[in-house]
Coordinates of C-alpha atoms in Angstrom, one line a residue:
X20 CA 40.0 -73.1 -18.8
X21 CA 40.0 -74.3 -15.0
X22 CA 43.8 -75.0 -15.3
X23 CA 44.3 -71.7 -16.5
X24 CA 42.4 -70.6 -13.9
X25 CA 44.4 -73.0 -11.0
X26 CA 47.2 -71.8 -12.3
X27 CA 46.6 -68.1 -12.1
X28 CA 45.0 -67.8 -8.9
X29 CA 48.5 -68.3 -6.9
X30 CA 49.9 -65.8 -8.8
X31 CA 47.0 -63.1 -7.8
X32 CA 47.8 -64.2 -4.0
X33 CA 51.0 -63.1 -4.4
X34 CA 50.7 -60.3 -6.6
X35 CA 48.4 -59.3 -3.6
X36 CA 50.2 -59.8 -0.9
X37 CA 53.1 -58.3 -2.2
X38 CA 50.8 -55.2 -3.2
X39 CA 49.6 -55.5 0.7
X40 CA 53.4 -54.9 2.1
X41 CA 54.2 -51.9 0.0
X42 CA 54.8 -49.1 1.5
X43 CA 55.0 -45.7 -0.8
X44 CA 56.5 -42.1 0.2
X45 CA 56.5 -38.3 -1.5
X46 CA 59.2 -36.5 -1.4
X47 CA 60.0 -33.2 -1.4
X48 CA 59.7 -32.8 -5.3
X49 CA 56.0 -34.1 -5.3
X50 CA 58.0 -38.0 -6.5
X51 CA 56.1 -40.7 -5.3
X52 CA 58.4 -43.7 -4.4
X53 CA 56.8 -47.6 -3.5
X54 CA 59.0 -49.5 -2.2
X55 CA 58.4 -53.3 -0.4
X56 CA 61.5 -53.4 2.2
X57 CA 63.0 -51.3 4.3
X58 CA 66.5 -49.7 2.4
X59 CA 69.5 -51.2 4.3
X60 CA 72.5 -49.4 1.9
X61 CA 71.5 -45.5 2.5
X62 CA 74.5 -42.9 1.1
X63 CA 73.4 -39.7 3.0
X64 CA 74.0 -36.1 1.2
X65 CA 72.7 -34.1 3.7
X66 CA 74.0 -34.1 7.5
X67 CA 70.5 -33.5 8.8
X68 CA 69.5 -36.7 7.0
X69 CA 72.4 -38.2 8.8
X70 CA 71.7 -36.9 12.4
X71 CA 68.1 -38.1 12.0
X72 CA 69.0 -41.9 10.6
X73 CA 71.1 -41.7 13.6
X74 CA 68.2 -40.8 15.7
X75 CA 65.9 -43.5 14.3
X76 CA 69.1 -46.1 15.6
X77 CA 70.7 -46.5 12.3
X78 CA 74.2 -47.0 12.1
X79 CA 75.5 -49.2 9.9
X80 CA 72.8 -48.7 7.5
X81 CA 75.0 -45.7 6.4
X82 CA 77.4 -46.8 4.4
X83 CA 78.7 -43.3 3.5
X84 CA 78.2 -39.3 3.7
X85 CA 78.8 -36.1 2.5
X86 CA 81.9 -33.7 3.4
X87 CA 81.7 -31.9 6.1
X88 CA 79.1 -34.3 7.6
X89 CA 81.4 -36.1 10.3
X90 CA 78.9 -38.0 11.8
X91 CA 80.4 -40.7 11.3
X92 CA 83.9 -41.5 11.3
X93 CA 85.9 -43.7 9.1
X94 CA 82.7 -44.3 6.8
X95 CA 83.2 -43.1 2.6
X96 CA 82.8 -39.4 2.1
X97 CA 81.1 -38.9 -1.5
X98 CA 79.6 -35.8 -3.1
X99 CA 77.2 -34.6 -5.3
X100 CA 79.7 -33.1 -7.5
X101 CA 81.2 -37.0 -8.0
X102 CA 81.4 -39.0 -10.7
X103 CA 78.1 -41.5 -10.3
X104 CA 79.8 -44.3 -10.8
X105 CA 81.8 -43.8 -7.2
X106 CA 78.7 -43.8 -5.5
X107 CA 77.5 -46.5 -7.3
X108 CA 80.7 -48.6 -6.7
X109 CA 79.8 -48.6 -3.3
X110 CA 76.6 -50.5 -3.8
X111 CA 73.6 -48.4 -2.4
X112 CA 70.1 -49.4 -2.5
X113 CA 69.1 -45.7 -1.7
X114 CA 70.5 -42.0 -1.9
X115 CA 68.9 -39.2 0.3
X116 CA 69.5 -35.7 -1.1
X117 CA 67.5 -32.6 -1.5
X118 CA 66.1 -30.5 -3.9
X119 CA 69.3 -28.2 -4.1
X120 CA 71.1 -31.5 -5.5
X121 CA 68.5 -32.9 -7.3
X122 CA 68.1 -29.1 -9.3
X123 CA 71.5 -28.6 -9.7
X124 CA 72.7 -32.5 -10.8
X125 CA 70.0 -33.8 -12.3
X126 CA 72.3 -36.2 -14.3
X127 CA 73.7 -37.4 -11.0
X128 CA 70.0 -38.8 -10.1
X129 CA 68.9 -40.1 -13.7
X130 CA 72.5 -42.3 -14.0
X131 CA 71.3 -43.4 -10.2
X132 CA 67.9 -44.7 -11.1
X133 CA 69.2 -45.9 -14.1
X134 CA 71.3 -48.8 -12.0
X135 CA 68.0 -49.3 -10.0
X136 CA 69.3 -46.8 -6.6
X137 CA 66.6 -45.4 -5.4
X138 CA 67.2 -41.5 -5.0
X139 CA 64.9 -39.7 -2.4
X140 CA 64.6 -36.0 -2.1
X141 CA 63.9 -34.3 1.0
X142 CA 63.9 -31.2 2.8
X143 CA 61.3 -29.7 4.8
X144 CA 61.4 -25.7 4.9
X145 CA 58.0 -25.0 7.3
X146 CA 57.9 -26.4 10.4
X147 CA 54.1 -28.2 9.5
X148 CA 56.6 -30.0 7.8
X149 CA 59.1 -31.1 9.9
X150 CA 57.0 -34.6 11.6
X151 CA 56.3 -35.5 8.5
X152 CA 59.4 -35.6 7.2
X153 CA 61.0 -37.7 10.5
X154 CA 58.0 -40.0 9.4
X155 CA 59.0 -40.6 5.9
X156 CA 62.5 -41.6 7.2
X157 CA 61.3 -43.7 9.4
X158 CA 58.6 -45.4 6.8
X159 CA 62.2 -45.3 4.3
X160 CA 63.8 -47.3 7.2
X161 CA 61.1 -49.9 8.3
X162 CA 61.7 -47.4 11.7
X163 CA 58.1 -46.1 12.1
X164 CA 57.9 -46.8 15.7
X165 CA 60.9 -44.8 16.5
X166 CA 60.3 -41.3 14.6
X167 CA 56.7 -42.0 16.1
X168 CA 58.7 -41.5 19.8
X169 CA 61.0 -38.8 18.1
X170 CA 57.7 -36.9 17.3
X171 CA 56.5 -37.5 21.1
X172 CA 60.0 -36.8 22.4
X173 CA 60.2 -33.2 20.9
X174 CA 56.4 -32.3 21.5
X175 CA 57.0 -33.0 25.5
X176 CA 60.3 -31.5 25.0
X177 CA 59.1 -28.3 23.6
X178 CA 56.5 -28.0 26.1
X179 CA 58.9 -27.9 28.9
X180 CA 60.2 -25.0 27.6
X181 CA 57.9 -22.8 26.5
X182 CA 55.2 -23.2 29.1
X183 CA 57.3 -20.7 31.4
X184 CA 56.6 -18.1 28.4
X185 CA 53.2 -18.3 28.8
X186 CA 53.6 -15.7 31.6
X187 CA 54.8 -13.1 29.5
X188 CA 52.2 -11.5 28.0
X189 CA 52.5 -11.2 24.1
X190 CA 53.1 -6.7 24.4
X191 CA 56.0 -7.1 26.4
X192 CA 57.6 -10.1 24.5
X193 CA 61.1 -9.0 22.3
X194 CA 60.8 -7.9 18.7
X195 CA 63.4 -9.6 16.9
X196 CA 65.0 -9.1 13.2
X197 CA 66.3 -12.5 12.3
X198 CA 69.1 -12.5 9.9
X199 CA 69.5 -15.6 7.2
X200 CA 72.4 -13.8 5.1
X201 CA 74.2 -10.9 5.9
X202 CA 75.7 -9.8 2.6
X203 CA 72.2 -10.3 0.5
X204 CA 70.0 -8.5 3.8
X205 CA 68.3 -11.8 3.9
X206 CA 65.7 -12.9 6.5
X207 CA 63.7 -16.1 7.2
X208 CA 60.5 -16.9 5.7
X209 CA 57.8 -16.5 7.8
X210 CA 56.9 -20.1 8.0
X211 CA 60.0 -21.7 8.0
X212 CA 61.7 -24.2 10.6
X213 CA 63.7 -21.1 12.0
X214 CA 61.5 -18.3 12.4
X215 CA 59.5 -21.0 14.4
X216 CA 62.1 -22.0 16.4
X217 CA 62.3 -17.8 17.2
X218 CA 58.8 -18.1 18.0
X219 CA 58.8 -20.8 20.0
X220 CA 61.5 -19.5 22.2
X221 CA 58.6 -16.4 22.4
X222 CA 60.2 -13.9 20.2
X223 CA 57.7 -11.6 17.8
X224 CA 59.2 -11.4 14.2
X225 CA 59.5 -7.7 12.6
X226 CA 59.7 -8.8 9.5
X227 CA 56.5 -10.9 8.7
X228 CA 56.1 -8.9 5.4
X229 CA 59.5 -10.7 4.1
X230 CA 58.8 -12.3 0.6
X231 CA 59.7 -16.1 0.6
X232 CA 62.4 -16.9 -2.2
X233 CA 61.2 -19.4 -4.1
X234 CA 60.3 -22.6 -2.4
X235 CA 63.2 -22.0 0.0
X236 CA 63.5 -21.3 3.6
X237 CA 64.5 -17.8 3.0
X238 CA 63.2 -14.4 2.3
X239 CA 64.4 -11.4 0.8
X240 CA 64.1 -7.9 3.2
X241 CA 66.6 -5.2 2.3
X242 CA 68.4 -2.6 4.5
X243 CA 65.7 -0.6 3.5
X244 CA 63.4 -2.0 4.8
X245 CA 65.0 -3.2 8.1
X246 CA 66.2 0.9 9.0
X247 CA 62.6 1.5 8.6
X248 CA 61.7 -0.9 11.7
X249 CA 65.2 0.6 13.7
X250 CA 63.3 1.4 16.9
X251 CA 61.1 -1.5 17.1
X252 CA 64.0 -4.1 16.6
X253 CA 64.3 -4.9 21.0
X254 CA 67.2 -7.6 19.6
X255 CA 69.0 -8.8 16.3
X256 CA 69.9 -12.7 16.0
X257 CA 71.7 -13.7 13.0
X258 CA 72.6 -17.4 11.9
X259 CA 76.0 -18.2 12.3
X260 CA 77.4 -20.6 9.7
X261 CA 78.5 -21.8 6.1
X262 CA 75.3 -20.3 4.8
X263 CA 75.7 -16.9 6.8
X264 CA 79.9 -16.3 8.2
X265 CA 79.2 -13.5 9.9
X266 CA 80.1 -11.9 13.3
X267 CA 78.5 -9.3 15.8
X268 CA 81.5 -6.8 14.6
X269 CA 79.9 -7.4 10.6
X270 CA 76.2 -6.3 12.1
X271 CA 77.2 -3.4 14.3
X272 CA 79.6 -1.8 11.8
X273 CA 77.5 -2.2 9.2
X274 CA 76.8 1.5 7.5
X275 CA 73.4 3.0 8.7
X276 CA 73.0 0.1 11.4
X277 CA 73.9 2.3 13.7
X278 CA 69.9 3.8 14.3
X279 CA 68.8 -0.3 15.1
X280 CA 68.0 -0.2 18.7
X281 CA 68.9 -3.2 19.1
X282 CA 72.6 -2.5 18.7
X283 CA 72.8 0.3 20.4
X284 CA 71.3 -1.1 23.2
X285 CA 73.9 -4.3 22.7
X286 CA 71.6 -6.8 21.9
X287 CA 73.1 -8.3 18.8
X288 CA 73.6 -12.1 18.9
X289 CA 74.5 -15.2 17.2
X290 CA 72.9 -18.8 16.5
X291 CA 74.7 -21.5 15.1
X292 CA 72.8 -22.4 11.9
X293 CA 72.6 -25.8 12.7
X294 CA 70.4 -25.2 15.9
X295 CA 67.5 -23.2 13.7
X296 CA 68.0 -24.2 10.0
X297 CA 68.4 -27.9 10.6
X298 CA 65.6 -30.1 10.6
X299 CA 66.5 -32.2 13.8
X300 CA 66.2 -32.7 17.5
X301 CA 68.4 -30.2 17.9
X302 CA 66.1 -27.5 16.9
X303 CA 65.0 -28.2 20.8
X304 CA 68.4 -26.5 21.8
X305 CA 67.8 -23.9 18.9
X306 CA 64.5 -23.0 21.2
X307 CA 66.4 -23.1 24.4
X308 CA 69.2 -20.7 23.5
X309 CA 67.5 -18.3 21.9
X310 CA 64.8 -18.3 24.8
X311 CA 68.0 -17.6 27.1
X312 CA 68.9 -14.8 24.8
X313 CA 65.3 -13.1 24.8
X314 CA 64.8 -13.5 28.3
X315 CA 67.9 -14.2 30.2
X316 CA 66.0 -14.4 33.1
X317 CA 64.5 -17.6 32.6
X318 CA 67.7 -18.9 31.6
X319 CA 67.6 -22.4 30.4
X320 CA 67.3 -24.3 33.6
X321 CA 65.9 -27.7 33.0
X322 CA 67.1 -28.1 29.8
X323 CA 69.6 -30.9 30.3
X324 CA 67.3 -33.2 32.5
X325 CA 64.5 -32.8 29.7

């Protein structure tokens, strides 16, 4: 019995220790994932996963992308839509999608964690869930330090520019309808990554009823129901985009529009998508131009020495 016992107890240290190093995540999909090492072979479906790996000082951790990423250059572009076995040829040890991939190819991810790739959704859609999420990349990476300084680097950054709003008081500040998609009337939900970069950059949202669609970032209005705010819309900002190809002429020619204030008082604008509906650093420049857009006055001096 004592030998069985001599023997064991090595075992239990290291079943221990190893159980002490683990580090787990949850993902976007409620998946819990353990893992004992940092990933070191990450193919990136999503460009904001990209620009944030990037951020965290990853480089050649990436060993390929999606199309249309072009992040970074000369690295293997794979899709969603690819045979698994092409990603898998190129040897990953983890795949970062999100939940759009992992709904619409769930075969993609079963044949994945089949041959022991780990697959990782993510995809925050409020912004209470935007830290978090640099976090989990960073745990994902062994990079904890740095998304703990990206955290602190947008916080201060943010600060800068907003503390000049705090001088406009909240009645005079612009009423704003924020376009998602054009052709569908769709706004933002009112908790997502967007709407609080409007509101950051101190612009009230008209359309707080808007119902959320799904679990997504978006939220379904209606011309309807945007005509019946006309004369309290002070300006109209519309993602610009792959989700939303749409230009100022689109808006203002669009039947009944016409009664908006906002466009008859010129006040119609675009925001590249990637600046409001991304979850990165950039979001910081999201907040800065649409600040110089509600209140030109304040312009966005500053910005570049933040």
């Amino acid at each position: 019995m004592r030998i069985k016992v001599f023997l064991f107890a090595p075992c239990l240290v290291v079943l221990l220790a190893t159980l002490a190093a683990a580090a787990s995540i949850v993902d976007s999909e409620q998946r819990t994932l353990v893992f004992s090492q940092p990933f070191k072979r990450i193919i990136s479906l999503y460009p904001a996963h990209t620009t944030n790996l990037l951020e965290l000082g990853l480089n050649r951790e990436i060993i390929a992308c999606g199309p249309g990423d072009g992040q970074l250059s000369g690295r293997p572009v794979v899709q969603f839509q690819d045979d698994p076995e092409r990603l898998l040829a190129l040897k990953p040890d983890l795949v970062l999608i999100r939940p759009m991939i992992s709904r619409g190819y769930p075969n993609l991810v079963r044949i994945l964690e089949k041959n022991n790739v780990r697959v990782v959704s993510l995809q925050p859609t409020a912004a209470s869930e935007l830290f978090p999420y640099w976090e989990t990349l960073g745990r994902l990476t062994g990079r904890e330090q740095q998304a703990k300084v990206m955290v602190e680097t947008f916080t201060k950054r943010m600060a800068a520019i907003t503390e000049p709003l705090r001088k406009i008081p909240k009645e005079k500040r612009k009423r704003v309808y924020f376009e998602a998609i054009h052709r569908q009337m769709k706004t933002f939900a009112p908790s997502s990554i967007a709407m609080f970069v409007l509101e950051s950059a101190g612009g009230i949202n008209i359309a707080t009823d808007a119902e959320q669609v799904r679990e997504t970032n978006i939220a379904a209005y209606g011309k309807e129901r945007i005509l019946a705010k006309a004369d309290r819309i002070d300006l109209y900002l519309a993602q610009s985009g792959r989700m939303n190809p749409v230009s100022v002429d689109d808006i203002v020619k669009e039947p009944g529009f016409g009664v908006i204030k906002a466009v008859r008082d010129n006040q119609v604008f675009l925001v590249d998508e990637e600046m409001v509906s991304r979850p990165t650093m950039n979001l910081l420049d999201g907040i800065g131009f649409v600040r110089s857009l509600l209140y030109p006055d304040y312009g966005q001096e500053g910005l570049s020495r933040l």
